mmCIF file of C-alpha atoms and ligand atoms in Angstrom:
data_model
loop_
_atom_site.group_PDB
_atom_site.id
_atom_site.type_symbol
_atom_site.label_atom_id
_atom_site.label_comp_id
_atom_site.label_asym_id
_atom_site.label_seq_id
_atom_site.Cartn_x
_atom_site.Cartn_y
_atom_site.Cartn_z
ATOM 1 C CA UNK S 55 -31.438 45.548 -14.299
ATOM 2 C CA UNK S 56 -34.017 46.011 -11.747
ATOM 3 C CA UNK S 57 -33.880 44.120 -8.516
ATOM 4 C CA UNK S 58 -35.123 40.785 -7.725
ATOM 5 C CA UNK S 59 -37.112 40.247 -4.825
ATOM 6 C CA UNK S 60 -39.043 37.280 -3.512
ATOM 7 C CA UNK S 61 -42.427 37.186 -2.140
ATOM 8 C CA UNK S 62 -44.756 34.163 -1.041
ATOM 9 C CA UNK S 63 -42.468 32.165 -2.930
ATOM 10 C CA UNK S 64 -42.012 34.053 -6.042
ATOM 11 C CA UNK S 65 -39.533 36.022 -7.322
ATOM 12 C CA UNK S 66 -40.235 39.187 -9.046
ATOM 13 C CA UNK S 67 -38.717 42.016 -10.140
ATOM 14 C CA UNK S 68 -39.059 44.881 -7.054
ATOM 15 C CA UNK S 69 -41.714 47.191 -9.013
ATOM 16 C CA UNK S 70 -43.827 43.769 -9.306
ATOM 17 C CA UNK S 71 -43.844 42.626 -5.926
ATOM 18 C CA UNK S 72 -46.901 43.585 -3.600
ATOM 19 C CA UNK S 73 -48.407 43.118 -0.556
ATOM 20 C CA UNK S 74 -51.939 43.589 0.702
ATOM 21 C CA UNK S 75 -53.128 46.875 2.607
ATOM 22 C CA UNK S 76 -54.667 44.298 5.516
ATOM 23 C CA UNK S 77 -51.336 42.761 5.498
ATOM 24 C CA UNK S 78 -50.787 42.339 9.832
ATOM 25 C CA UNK S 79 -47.107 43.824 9.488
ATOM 26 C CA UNK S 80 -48.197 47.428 7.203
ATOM 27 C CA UNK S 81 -51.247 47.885 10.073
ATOM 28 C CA UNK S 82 -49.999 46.161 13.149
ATOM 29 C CA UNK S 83 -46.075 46.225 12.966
ATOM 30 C CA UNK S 84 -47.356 42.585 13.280
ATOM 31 C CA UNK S 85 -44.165 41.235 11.901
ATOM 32 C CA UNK S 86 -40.647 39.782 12.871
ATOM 33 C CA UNK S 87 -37.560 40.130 10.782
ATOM 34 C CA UNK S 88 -33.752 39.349 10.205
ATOM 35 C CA UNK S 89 -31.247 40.962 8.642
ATOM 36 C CA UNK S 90 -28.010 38.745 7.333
ATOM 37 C CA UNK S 91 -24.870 40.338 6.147
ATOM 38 C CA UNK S 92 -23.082 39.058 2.690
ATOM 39 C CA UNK S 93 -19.442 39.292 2.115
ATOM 40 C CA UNK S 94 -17.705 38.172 -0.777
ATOM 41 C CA UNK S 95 -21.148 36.847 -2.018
ATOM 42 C CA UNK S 96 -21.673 34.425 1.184
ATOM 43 C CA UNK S 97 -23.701 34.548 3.999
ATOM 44 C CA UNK S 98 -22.469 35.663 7.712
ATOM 45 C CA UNK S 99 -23.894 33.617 10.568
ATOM 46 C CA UNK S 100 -27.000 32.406 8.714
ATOM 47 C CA UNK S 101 -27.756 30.028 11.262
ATOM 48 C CA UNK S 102 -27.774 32.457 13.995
ATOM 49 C CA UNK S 103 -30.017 34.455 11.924
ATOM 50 C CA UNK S 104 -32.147 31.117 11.521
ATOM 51 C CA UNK S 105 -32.338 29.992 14.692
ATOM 52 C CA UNK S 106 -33.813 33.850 16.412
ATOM 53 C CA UNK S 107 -36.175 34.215 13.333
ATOM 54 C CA UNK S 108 -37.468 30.917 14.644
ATOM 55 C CA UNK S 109 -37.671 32.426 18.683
ATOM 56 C CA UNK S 110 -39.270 35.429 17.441
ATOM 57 C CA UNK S 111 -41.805 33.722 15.976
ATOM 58 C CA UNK S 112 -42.425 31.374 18.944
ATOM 59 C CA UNK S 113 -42.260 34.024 21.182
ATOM 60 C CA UNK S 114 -45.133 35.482 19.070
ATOM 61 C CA UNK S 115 -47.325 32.269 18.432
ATOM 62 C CA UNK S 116 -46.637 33.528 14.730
ATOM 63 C CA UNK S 117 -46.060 30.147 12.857
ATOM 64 C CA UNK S 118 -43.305 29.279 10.768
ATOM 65 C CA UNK S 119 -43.995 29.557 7.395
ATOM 66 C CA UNK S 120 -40.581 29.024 5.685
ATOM 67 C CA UNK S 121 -37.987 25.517 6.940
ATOM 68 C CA UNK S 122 -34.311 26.488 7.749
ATOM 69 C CA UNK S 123 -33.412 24.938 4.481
ATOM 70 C CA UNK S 124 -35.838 26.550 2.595
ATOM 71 C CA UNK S 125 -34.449 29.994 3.733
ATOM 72 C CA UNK S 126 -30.972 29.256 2.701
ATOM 73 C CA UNK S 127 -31.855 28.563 -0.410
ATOM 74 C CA UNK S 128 -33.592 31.777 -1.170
ATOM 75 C CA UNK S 129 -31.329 34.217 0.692
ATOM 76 C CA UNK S 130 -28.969 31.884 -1.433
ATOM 77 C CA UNK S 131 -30.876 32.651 -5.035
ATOM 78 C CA UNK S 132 -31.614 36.446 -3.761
ATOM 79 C CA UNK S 133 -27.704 37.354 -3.771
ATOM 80 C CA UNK S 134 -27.119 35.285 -6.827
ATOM 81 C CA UNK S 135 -29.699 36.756 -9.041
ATOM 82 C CA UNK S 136 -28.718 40.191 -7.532
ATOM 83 C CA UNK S 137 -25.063 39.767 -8.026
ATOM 84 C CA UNK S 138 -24.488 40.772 -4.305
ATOM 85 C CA UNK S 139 -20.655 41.141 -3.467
ATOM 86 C CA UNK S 140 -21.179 42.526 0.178
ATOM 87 C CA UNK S 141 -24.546 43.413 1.423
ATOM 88 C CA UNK S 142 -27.370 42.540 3.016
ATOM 89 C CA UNK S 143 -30.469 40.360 2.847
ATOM 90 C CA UNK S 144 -33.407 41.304 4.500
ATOM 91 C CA UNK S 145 -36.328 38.807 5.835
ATOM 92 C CA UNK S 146 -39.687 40.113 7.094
ATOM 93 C CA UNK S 147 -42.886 37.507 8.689
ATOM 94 C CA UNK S 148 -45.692 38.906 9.216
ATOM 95 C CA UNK S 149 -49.213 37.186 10.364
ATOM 96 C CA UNK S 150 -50.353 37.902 6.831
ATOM 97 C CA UNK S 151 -53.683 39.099 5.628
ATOM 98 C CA UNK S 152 -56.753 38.525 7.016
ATOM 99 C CA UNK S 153 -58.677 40.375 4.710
ATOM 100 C CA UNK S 154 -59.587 42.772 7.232
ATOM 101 C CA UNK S 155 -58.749 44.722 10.142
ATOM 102 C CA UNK S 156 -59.042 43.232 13.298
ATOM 103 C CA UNK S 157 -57.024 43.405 16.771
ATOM 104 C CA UNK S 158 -57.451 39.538 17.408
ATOM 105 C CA UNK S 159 -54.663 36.966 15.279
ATOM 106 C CA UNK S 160 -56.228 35.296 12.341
ATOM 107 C CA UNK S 161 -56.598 31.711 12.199
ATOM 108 C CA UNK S 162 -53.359 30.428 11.074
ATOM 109 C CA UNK S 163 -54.880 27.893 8.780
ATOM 110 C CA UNK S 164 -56.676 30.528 6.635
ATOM 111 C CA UNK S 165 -54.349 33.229 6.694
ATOM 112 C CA UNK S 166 -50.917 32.098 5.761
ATOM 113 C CA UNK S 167 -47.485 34.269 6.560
ATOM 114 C CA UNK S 168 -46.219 36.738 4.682
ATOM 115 C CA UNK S 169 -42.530 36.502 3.556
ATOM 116 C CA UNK S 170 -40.823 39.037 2.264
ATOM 117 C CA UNK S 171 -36.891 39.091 0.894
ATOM 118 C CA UNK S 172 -35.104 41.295 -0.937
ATOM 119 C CA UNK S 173 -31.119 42.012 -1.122
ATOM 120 C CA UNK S 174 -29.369 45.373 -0.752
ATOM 121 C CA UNK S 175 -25.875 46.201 -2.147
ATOM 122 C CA UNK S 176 -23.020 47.301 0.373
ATOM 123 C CA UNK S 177 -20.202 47.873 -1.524
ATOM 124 C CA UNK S 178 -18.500 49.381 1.346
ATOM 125 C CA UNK S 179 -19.424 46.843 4.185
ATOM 126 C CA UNK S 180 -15.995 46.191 5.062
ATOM 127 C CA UNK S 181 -14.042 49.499 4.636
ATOM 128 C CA UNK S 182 -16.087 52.517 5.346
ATOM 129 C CA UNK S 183 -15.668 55.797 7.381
ATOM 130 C CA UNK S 184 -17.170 53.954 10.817
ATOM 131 C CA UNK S 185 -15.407 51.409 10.789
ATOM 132 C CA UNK S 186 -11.882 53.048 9.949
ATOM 133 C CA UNK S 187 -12.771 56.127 11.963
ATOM 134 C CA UNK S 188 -15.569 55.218 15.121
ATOM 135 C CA UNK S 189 -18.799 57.074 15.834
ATOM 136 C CA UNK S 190 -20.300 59.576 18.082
ATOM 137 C CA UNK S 191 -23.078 58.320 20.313
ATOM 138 C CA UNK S 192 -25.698 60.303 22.231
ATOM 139 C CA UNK S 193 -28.061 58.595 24.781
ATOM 140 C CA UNK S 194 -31.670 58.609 25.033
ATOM 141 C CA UNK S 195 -34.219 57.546 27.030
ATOM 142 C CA UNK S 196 -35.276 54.117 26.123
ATOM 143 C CA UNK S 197 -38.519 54.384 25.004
ATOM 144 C CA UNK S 198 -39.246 50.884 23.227
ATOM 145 C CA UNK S 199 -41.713 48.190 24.709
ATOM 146 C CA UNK S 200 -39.954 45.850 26.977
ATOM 147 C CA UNK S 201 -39.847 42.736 24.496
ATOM 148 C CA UNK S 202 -37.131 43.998 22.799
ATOM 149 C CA UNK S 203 -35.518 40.260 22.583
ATOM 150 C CA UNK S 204 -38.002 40.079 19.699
ATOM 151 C CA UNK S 205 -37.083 41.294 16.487
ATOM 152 C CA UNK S 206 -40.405 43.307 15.462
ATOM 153 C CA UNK S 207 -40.747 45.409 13.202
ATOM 154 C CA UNK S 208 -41.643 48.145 15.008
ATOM 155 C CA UNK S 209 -38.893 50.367 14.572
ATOM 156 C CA UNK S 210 -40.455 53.889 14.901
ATOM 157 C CA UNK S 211 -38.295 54.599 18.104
ATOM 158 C CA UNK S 212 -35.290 53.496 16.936
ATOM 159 C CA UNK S 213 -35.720 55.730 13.949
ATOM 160 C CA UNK S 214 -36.375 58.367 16.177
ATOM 161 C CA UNK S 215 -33.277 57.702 17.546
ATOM 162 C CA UNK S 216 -31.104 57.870 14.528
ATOM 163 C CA UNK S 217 -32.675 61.381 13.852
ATOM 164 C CA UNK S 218 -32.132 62.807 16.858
ATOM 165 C CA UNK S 219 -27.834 61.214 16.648
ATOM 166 C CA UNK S 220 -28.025 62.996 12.858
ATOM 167 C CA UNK S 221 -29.413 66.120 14.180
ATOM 168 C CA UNK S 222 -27.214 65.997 17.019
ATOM 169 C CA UNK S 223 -24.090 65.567 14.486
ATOM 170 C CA UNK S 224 -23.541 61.914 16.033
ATOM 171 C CA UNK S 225 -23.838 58.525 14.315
ATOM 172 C CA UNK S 226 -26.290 56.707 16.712
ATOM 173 C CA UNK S 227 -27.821 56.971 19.854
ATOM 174 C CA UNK S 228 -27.756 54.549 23.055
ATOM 175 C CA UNK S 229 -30.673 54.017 24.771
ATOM 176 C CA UNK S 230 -30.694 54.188 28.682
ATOM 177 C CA UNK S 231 -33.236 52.399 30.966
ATOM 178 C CA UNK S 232 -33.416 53.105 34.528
ATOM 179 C CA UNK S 233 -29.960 54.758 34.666
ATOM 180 C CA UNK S 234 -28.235 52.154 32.522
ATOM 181 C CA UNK S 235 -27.739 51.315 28.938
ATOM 182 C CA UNK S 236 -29.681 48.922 26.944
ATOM 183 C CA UNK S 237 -28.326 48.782 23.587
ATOM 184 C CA UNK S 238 -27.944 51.145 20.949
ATOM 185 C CA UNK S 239 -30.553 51.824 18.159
ATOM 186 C CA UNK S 240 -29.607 48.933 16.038
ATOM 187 C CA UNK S 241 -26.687 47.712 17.762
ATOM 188 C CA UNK S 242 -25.430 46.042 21.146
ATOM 189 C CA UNK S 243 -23.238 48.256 22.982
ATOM 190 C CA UNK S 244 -19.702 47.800 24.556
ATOM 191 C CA UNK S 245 -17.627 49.588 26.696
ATOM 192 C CA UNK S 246 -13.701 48.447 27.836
ATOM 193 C CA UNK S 247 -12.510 49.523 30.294
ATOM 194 C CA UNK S 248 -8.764 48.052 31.814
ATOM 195 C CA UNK S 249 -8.873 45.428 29.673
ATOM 196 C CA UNK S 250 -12.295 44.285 30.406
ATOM 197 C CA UNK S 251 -15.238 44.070 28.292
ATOM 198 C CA UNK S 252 -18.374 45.399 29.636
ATOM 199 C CA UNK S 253 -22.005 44.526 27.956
ATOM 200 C CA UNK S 254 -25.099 44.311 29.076
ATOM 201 C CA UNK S 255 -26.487 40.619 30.024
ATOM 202 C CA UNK S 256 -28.907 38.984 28.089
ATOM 203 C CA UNK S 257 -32.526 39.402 28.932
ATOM 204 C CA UNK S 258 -35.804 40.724 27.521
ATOM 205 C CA UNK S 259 -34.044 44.363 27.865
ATOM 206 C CA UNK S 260 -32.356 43.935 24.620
ATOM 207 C CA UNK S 261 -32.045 41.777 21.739
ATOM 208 C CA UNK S 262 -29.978 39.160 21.957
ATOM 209 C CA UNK S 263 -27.419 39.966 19.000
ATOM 210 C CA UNK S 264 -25.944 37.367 16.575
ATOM 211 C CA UNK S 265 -23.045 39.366 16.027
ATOM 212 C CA UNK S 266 -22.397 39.877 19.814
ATOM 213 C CA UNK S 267 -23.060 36.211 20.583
ATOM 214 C CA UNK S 268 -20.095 35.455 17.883
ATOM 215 C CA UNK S 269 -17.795 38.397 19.190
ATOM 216 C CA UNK S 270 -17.820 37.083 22.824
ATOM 217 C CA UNK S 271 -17.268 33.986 21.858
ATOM 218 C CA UNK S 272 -14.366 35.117 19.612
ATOM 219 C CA UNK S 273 -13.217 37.345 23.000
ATOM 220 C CA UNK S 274 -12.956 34.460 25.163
ATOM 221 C CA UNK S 275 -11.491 32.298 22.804
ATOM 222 C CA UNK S 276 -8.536 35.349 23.003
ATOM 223 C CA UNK S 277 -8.281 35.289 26.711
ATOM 224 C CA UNK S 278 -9.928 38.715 26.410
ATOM 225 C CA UNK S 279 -12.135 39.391 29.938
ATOM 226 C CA UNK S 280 -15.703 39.643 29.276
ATOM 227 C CA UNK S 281 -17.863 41.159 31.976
ATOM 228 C CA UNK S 282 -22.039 40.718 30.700
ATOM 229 C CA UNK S 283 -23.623 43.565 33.288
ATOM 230 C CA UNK S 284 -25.230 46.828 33.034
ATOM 231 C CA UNK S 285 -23.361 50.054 32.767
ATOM 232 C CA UNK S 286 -23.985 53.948 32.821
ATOM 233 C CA UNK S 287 -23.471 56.370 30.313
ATOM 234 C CA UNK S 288 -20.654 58.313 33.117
ATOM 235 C CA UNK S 289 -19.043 54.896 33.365
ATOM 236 C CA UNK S 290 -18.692 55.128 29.606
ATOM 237 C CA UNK S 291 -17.691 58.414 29.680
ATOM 238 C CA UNK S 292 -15.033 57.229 31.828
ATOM 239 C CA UNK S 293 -14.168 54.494 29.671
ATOM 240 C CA UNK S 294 -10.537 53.132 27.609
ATOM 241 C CA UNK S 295 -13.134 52.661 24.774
ATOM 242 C CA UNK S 296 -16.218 51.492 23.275
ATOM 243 C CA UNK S 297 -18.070 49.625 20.413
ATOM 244 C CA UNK S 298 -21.456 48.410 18.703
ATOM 245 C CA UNK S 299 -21.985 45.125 17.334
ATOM 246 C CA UNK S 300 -24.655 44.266 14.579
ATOM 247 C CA UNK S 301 -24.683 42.650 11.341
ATOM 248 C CA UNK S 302 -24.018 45.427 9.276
ATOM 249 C CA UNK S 303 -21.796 47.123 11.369
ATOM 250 C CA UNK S 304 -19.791 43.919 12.604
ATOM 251 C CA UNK S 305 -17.681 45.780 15.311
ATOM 252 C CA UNK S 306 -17.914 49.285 14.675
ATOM 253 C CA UNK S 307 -15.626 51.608 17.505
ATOM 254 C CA UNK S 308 -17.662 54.552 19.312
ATOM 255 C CA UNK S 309 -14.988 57.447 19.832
ATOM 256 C CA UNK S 310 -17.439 59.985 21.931
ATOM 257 C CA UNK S 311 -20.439 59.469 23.880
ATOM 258 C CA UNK S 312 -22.437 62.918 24.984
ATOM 259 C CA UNK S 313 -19.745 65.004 23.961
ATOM 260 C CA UNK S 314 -16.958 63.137 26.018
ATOM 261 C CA UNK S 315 -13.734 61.841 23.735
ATOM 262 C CA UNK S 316 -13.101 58.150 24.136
ATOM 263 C CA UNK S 317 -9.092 57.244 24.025
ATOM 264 C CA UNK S 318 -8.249 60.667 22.696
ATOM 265 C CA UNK S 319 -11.343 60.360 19.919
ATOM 266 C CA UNK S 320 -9.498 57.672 18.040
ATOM 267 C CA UNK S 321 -10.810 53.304 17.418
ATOM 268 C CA UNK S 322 -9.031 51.963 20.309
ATOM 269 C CA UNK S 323 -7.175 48.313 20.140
ATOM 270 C CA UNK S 324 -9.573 45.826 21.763
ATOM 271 C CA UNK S 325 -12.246 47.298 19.136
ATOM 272 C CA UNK S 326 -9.741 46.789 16.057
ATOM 273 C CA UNK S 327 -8.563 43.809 17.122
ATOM 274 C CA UNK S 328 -12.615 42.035 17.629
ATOM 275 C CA UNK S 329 -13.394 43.662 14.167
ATOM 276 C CA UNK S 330 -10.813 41.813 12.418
ATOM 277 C CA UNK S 331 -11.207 38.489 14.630
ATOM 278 C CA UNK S 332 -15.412 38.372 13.649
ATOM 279 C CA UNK S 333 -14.533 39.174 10.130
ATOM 280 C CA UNK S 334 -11.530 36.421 9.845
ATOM 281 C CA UNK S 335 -13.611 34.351 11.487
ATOM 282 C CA UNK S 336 -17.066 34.538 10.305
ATOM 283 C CA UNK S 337 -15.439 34.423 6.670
ATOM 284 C CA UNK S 338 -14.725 31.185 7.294
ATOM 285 C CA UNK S 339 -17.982 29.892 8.433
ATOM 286 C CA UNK S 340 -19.994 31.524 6.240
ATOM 287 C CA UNK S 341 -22.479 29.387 3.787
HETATM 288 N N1 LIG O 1088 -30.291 45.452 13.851
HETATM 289 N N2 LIG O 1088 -30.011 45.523 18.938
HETATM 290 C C1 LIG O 1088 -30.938 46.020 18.109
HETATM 291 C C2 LIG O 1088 -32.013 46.883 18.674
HETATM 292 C C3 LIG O 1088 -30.883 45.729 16.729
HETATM 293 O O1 LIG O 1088 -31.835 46.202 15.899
HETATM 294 C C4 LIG O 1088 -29.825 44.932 16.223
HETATM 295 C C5 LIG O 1088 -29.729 44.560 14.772
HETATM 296 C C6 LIG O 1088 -28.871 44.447 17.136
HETATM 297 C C7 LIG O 1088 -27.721 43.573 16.696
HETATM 298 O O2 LIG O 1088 -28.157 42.278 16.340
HETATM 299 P P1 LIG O 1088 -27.385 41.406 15.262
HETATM 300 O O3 LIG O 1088 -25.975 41.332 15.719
HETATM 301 O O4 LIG O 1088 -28.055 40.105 15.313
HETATM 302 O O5 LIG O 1088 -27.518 42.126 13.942
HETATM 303 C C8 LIG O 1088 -28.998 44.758 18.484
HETATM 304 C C9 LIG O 1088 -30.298 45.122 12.445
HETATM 305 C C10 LIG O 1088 -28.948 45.010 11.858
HETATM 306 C C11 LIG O 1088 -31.193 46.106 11.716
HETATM 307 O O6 LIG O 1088 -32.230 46.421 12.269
HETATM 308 O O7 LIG O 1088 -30.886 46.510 10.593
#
């Protein structure tokens, strides 16, 4: 059975679906996107997901092609016609096709969005070597225009960055800026350190993570310490342990960053602990 996709408000079999060549995202990275996590054939955080699409798009003067409830109801189809267990559904915007190409934004009126869906099967989204076993990081420089709170499409960097961890034998790289970490490639970084846990404040540095939002709030609801500041890749180094956050990775533990072991090179407890609190939790939310 091939895969069901939905475009402009069809759905279509994958090898059906197209796009134009003057489509703004394929020559512009003119585009925003989301990425929502499925587990036992639900949706994590959808609203959270929702609600940034919508401040990406703002943030772009991209208009809204697509209500809230319109969304749900497609990611909603997408994973039923798919039969997705645990996975993934993706969302892409673009500014569409203007039939041409041309730096300056269509007019909205004549050139509608582009929306794109399509589902991806994880069968191993909860229990996978990462999770049970934590990554290796490397840092690099952070390279990445400095609107990073939107969530483009322009991802050349960050894959970049995931090359460079796989040729370097790790599982990700963290990106440092001005002597401190941002976030990671696809991820918001976390370091603990006494008890405490250390992550970067919001701002347009990074993007502001739907899984992260949850976890602190999930922290502090545990009397865990949250500290939201920048840190260096030596204080890390230094550091009880450390984890990413996304919404495929959920809480994923780093066990070495630039060669130096984390907590003898093993998940340590605040990590374990978070993993299983935003998956209990989230579970229980989801739509
Ligand atoms: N990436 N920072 C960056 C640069 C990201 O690309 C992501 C998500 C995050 C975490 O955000 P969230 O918790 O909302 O997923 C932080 C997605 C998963 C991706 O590109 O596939």
């Amino acid at each position: 059975m091939s895969r069901i996709v939905y475009v402009n408000g069809e759905y279509l079999p994958e090898e059906e679906a197209t796009i134009s060549i003057f489509d703004r995202g394929f020559l512009m990275a003119d585009g925003v996107y989301e990425v929502t996590s499925v587990l036992g054939g639900r949706l994590i955080d959808f609203d959270g997901h929702a609600a940034r699409l919508a401040r990406s798009l703002a943030e772009l003067d991209m208009a809204q092609p697509i209500t809230r409830d319109e969304l749900l109801a497609v990611h909603r189809e997408l994973v039923a016609r798919n039969g997705i267990e645990h996975g993934m559904v993706y969302l892409q915007i673009t500014r569409g096709n203007p039939g041409d190409r041309d730096f300056a934004f269509p007019d909205p009126e004549t050139t509608p969005g582009t929306v794109v869906m399509f589902t991806q099967s994880k069968p191993d989204l909860l229990d996978n070597a990462a999770a049970a076993n934590g990554i290796k990081v490397i840092s690099l420089p952070d390279l990445r225009w400095t609107r990073r709170d939107i969530k483009t499409v322009q991802l050349l960097y960050p894959s970049m960055g995931k090359m460079a961890a796989k040729a370097a034998g790790a599982g990700d790289a963290w990106f440092v800026e001005d002597g401190k970490v941002t976030e990671g490639t696809s991820n918001n970084a976390y370091i603990v350190k006494d008890g405490r846990i250390i992550t970067r404040e919001l701002s347009q540095d990074i993007l502001h993570g739907i899984t992260r939002a949850a976890v602190l709030r999930f922290a502090a609801e545990a009397q865990m310490v949250v500290e939201e500041r920048p840190f260096t890749i030596a204080e890390a180094q230094a550091a009880d342990e450390a984890f990413v956050t996304s919404a495929t990775t959920f809480v994923t533990p780093v066990i070495e960053i630039d060669g130096a072991a984390l907590g003898g090179g093993e998940p340590g407890p605040v990590a374990k602990r978070l993993r299983e609190i935003y998956i209990e939790e989230s579970l229980k939310a989801a739509l």
